[in-house]
PDB file of C-alpha atoms and ligand atoms in Angstrom:
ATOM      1  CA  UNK A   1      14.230 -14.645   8.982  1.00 82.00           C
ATOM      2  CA  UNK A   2      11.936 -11.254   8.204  1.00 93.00           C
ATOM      3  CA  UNK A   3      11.158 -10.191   5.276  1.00 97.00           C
ATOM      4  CA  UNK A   4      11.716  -5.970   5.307  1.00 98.00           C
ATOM      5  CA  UNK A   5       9.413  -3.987   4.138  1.00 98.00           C
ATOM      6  CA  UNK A   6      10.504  -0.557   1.951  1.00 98.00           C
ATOM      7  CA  UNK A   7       8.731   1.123   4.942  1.00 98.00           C
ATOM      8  CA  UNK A   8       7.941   0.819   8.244  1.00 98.00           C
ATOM      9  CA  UNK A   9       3.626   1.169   8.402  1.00 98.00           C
ATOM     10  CA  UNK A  10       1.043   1.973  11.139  1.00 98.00           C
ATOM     11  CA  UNK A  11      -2.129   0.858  11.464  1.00 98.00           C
ATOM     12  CA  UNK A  12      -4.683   2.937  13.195  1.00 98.00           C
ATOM     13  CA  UNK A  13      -8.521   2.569  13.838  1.00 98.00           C
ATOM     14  CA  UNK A  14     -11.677   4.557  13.846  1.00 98.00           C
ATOM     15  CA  UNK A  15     -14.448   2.959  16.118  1.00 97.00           C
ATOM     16  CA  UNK A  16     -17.692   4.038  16.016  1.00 97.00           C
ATOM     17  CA  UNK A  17     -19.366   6.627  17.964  1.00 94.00           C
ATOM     18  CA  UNK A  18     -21.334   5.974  21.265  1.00 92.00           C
ATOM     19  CA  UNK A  19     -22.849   9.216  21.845  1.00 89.00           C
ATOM     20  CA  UNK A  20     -21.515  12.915  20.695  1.00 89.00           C
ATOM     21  CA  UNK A  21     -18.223  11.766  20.100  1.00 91.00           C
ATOM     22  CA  UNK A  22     -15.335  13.765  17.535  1.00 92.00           C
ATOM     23  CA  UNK A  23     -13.521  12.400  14.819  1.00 93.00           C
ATOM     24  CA  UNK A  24      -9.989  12.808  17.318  1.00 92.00           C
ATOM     25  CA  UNK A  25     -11.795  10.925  19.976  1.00 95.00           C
ATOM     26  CA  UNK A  26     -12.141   8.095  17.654  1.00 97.00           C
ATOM     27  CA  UNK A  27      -8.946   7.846  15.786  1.00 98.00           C
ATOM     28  CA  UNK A  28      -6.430   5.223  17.405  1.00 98.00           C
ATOM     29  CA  UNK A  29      -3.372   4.257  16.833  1.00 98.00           C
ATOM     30  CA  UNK A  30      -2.914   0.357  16.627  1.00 98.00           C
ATOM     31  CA  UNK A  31       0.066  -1.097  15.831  1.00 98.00           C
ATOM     32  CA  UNK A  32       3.359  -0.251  13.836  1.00 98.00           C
ATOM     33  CA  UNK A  33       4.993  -2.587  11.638  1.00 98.00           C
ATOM     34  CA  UNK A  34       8.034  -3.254   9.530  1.00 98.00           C
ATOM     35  CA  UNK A  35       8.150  -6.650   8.106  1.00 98.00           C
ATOM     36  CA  UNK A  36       6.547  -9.287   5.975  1.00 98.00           C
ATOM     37  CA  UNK A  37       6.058 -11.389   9.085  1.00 98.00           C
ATOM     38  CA  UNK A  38       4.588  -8.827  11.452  1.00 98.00           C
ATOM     39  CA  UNK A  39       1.965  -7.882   8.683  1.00 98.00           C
ATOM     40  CA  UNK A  40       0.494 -11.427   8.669  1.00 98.00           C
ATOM     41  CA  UNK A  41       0.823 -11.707  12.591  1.00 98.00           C
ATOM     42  CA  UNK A  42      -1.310  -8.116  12.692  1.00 98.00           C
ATOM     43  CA  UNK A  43      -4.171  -9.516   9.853  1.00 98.00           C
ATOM     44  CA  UNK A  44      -4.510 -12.378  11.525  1.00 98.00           C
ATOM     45  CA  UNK A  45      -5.396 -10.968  14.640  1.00 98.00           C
ATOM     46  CA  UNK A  46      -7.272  -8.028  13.806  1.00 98.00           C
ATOM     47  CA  UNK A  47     -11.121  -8.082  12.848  1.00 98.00           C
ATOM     48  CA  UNK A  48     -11.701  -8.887   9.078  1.00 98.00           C
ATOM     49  CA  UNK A  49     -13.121  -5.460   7.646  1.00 98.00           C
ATOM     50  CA  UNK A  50     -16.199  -7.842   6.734  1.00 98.00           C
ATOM     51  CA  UNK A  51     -16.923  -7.895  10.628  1.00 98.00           C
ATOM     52  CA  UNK A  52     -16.811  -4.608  11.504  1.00 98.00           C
ATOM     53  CA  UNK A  53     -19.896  -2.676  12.795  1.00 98.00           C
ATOM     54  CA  UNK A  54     -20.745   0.333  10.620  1.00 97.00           C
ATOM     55  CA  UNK A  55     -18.611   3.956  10.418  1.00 97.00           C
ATOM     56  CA  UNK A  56     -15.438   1.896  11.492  1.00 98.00           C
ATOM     57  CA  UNK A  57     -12.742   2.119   9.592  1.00 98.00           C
ATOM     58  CA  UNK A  58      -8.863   0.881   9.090  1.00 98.00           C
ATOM     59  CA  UNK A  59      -6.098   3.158   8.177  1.00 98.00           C
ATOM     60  CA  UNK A  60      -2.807   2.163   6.807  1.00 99.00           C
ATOM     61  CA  UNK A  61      -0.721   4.887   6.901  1.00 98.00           C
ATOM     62  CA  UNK A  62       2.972   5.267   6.657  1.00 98.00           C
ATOM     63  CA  UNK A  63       4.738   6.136   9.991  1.00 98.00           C
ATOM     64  CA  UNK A  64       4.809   9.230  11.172  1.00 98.00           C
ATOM     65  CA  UNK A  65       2.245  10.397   8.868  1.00 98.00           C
ATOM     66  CA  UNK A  66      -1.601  10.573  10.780  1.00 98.00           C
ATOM     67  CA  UNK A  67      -4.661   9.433   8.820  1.00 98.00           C
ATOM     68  CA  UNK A  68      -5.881  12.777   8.431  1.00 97.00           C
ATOM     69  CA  UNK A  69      -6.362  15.620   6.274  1.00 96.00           C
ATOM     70  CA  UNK A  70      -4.634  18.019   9.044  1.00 95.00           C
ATOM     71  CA  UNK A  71      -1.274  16.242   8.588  1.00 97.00           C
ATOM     72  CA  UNK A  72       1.555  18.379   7.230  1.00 96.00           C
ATOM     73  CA  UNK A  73       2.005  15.726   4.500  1.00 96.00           C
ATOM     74  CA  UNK A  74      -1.248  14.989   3.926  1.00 97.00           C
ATOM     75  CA  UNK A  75      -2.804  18.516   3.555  1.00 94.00           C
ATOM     76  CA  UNK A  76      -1.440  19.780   0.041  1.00 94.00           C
ATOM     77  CA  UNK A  77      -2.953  16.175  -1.159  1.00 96.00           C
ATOM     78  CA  UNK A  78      -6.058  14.127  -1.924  1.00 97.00           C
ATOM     79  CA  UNK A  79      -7.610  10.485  -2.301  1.00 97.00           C
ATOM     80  CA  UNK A  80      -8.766   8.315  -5.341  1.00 98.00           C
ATOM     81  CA  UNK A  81     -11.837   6.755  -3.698  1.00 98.00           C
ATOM     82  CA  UNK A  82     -14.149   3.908  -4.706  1.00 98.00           C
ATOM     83  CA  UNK A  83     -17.760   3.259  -2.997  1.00 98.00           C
ATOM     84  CA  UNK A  84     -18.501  -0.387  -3.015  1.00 98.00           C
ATOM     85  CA  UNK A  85     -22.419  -0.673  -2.939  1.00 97.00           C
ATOM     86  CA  UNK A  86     -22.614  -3.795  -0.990  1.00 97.00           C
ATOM     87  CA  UNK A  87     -23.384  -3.417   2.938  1.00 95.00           C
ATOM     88  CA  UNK A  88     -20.389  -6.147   3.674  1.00 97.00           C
ATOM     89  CA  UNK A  89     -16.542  -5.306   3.052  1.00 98.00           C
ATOM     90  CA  UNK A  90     -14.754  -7.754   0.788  1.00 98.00           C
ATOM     91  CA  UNK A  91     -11.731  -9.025   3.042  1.00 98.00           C
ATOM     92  CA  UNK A  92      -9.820  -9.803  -0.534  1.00 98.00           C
ATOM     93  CA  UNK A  93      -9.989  -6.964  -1.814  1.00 98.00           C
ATOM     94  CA  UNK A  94      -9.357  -4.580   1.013  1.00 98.00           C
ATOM     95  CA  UNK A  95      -6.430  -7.464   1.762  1.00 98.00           C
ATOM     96  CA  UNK A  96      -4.797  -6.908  -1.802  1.00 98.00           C
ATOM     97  CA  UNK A  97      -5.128  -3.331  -1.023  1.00 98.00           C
ATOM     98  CA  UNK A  98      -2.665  -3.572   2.113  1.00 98.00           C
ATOM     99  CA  UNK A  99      -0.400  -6.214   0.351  1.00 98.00           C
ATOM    100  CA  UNK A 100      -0.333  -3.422  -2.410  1.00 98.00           C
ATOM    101  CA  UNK A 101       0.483  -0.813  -0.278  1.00 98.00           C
ATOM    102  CA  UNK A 102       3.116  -2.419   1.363  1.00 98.00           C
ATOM    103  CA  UNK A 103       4.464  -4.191  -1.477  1.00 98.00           C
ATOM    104  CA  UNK A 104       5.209  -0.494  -2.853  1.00 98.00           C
ATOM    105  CA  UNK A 105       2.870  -1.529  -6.132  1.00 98.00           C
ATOM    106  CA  UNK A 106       0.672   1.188  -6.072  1.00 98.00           C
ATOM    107  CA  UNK A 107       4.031   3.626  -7.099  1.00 98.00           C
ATOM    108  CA  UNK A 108       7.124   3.933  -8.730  1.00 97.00           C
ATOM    109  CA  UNK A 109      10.592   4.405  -6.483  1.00 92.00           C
ATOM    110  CA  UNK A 110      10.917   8.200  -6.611  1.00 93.00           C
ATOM    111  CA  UNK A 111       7.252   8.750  -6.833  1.00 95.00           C
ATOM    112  CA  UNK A 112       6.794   8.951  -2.913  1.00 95.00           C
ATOM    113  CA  UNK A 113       3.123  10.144  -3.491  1.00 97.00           C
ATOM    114  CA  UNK A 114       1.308   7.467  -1.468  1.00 98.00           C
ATOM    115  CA  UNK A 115       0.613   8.148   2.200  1.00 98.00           C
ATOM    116  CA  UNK A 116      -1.946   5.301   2.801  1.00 98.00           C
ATOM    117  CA  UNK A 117      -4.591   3.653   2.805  1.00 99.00           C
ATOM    118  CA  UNK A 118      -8.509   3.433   4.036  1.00 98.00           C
ATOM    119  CA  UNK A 119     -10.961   0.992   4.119  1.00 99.00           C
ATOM    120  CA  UNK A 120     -14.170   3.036   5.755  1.00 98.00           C
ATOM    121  CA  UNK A 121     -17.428   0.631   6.628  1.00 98.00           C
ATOM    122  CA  UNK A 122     -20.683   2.262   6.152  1.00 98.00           C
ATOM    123  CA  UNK A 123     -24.183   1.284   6.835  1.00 97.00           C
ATOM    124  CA  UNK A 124     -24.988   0.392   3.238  1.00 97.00           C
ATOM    125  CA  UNK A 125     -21.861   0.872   1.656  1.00 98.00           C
ATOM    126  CA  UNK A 126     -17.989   0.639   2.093  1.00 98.00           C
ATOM    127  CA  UNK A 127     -15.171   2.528   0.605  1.00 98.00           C
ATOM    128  CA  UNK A 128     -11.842   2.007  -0.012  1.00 98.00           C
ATOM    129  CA  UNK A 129      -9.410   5.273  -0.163  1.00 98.00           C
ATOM    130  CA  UNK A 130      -5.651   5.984  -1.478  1.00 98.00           C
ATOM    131  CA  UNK A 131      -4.102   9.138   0.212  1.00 98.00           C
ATOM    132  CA  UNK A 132      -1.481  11.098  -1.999  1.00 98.00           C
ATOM    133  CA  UNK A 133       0.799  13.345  -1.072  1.00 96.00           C
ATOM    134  CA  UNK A 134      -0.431  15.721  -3.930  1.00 94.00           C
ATOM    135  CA  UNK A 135      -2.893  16.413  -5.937  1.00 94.00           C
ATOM    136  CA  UNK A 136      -1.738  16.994  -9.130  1.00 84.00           C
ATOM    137  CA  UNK A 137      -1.662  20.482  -9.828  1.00 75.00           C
ATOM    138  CA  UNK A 138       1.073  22.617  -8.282  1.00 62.00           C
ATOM    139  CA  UNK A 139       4.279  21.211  -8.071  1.00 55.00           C
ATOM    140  CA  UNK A 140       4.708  19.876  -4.266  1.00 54.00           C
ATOM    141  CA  UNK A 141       7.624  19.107  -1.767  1.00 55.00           C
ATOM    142  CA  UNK A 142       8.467  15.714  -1.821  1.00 57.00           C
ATOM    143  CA  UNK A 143      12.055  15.062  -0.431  1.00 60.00           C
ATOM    144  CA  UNK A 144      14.501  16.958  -0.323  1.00 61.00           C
ATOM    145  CA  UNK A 145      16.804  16.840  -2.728  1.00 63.00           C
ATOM    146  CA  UNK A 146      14.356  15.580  -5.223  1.00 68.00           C
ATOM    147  CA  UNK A 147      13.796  18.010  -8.537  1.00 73.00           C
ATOM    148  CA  UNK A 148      10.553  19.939  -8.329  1.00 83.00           C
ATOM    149  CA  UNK A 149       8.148  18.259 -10.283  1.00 89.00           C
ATOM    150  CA  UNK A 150       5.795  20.552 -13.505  1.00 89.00           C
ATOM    151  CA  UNK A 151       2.291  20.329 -13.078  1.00 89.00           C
ATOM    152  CA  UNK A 152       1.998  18.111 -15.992  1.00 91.00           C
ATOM    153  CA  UNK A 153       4.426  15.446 -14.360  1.00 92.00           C
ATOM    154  CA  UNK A 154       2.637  15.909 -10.792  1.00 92.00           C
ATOM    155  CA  UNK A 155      -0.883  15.117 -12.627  1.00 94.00           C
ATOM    156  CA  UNK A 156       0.910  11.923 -14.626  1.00 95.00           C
ATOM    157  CA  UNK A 157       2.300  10.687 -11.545  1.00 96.00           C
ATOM    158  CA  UNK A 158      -1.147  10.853 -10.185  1.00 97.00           C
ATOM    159  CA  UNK A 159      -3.264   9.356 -12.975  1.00 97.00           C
ATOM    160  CA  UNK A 160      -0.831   6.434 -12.880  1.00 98.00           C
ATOM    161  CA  UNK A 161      -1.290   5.605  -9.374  1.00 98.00           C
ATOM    162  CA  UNK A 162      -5.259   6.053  -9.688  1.00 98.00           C
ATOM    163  CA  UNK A 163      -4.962   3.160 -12.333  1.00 98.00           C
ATOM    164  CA  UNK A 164      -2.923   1.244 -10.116  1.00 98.00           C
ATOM    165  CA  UNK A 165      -5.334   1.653  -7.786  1.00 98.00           C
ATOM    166  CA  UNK A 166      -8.249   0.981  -9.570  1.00 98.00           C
ATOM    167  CA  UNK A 167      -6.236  -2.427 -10.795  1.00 98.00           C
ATOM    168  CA  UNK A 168      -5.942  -3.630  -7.302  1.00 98.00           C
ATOM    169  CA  UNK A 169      -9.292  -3.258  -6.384  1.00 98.00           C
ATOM    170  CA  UNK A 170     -10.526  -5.384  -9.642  1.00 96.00           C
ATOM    171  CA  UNK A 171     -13.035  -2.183 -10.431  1.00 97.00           C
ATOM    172  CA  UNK A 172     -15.130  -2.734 -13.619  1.00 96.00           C
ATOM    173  CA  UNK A 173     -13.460  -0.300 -16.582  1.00 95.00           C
ATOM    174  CA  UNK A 174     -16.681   1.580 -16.871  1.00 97.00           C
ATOM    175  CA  UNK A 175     -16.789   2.149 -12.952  1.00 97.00           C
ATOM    176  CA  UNK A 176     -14.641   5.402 -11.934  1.00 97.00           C
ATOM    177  CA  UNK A 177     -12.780   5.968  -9.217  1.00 98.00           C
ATOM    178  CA  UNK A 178     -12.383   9.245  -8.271  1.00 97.00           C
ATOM    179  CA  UNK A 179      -9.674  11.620  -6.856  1.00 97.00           C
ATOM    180  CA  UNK A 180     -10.597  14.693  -4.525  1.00 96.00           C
ATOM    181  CA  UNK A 181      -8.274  17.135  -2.797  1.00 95.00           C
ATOM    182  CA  UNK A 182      -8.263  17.154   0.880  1.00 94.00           C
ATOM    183  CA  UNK A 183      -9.028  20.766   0.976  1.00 87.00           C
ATOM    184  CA  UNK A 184     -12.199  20.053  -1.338  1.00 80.00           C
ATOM    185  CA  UNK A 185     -13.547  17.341   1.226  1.00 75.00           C
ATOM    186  CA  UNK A 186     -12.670  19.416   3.912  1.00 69.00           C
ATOM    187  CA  UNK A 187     -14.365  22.797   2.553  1.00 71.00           C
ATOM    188  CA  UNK A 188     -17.309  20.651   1.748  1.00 66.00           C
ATOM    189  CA  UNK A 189     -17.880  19.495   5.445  1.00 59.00           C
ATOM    190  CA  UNK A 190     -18.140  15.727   4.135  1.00 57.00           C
ATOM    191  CA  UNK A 191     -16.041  13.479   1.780  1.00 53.00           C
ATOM    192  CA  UNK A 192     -19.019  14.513  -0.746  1.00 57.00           C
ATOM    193  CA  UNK A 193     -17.644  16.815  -2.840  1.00 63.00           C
ATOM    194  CA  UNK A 194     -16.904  16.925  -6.216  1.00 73.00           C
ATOM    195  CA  UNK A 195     -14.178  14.711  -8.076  1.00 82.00           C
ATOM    196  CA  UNK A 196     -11.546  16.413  -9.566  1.00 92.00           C
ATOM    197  CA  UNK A 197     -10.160  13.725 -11.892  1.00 95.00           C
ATOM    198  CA  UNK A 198     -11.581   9.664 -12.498  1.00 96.00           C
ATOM    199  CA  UNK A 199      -9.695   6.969 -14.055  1.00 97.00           C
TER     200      UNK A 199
HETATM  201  P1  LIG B 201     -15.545  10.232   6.147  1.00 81.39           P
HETATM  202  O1  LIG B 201     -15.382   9.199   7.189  1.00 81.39           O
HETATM  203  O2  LIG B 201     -14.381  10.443   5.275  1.00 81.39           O
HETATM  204  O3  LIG B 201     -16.803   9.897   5.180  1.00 81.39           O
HETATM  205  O4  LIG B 201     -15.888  11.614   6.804  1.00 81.39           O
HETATM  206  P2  LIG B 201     -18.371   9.597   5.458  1.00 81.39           P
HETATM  207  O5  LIG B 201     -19.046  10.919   5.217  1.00 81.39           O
HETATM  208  O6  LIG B 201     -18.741   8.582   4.435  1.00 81.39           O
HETATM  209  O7  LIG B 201     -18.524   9.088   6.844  1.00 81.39           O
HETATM  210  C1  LIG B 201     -16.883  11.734   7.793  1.00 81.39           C
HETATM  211  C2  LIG B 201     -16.560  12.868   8.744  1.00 81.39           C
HETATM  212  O8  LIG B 201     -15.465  12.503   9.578  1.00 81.39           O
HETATM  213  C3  LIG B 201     -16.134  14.172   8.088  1.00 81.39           C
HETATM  214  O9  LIG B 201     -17.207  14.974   7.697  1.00 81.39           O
HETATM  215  C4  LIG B 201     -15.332  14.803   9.214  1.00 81.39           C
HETATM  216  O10 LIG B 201     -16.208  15.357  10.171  1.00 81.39           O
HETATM  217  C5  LIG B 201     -14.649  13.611   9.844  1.00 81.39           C
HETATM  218  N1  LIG B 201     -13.319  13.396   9.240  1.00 81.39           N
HETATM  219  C6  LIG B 201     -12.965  12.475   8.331  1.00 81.39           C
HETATM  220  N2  LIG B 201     -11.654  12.605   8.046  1.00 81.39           N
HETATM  221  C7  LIG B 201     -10.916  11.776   7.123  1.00 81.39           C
HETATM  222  C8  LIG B 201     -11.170  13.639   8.771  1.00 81.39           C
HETATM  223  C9  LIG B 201      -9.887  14.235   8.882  1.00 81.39           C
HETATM  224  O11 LIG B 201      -8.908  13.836   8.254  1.00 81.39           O
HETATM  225  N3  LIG B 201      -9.782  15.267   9.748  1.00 81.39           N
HETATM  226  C10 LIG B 201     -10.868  15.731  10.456  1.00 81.39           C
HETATM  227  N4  LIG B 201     -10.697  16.769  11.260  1.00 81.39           N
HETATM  228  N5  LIG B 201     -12.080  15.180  10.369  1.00 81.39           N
HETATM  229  C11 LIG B 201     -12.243  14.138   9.535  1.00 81.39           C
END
């Protein structure tokens, strides 16, 4: 018997450059998924982030939705972000991340903000990343049918998640993590720019 899961999910991959390489050159997709089952069969056979060689990363992103900031429903949104200052990835963390995201416990129902998730390994750091659909100030598609959402709603829907967030990855109170628009990081050449909200 399988277990469904709310969505169907796709892993993809960045490996790291070997020479004058661009990000699309890099970007793979791995493997899509829609089950309880399948997840486990995929972790289990995939390199633990722990083991991965530096600027690698995994995305977990919901099909039919790329792991970049390009994507029609990624481009109106943002990330809450956390930098991890230690040079190896925590698989238990980064694990309760996925289980998280695919356990639809980062959101509410309707909410249909979250787009997926990152784990990117560094040479002295890692981060892990939350993609939203929005970020939480104009009022943005999200399916049809649905009412539009106020500003004030979009940017409670948002703070919500970024505690969720910040929940699952067992983050100190006094530590924030940090949400930037897409458009921010992308303007700013780098993921570097500054946060627009912390929780
Ligand atoms: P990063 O991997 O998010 O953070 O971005 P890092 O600075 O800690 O490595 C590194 C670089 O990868 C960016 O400056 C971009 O050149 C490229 N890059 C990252 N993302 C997520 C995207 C994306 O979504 N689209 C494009 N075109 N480039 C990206």
């Amino acid at each position: 018997v399988k277990h469904p899961l709310a969505h169907t999910w796709t892993l993809w991959f960045t490996k790291p450059p070997s020479g004058k390489q661009d990000w699309n050159e890099l970007l793979k997709e791995v493997i899509s998924f829609n089950s309880v089952e399948e997840f486990w069969g995929i972790y289990n056979n995939i390199t633990p982030s722990s083991e991965l060689a530096p600027k690698s990363d995994y995305h977990l992103f919901k099909h039919g939705v790329r792991p970049e900031w390009e994507d029609p429903q990624n481009k109106h949104g943002g990330r809450w972000s956390y930098t991890f200052k230690q040079r190896q990835a925590n698989d238990d963390i980064w694990l309760h991340v996925l289980l998280a995201a695919i356990g639809e416990q980062l959101e509410d129902d309707n909410d249909n903000e979250v787009m997926g998730v990152v784990i990117n390994i560094r040479k002295a750091f890692y981060r892990i990343g939350l993609w939203t659909r929005s970020a939480g100030t104009k009022a943005n598609p999200t399916k049809q049918g649905q009412p539009q959402r106020t500003p004030q709603e979009s940017q409670q829907i948002l703070m919500k998640i970024g505690n969720n967030f910040k929940t699952v990855l067992s983050v100190q109170d006094k530590e924030p993590v940090e949400f930037m628009g897409h458009s921010d990081s992308a303007n700013a050449g780098s993921t570097r720019a500054k946060a627009k909200y912390s929780v």
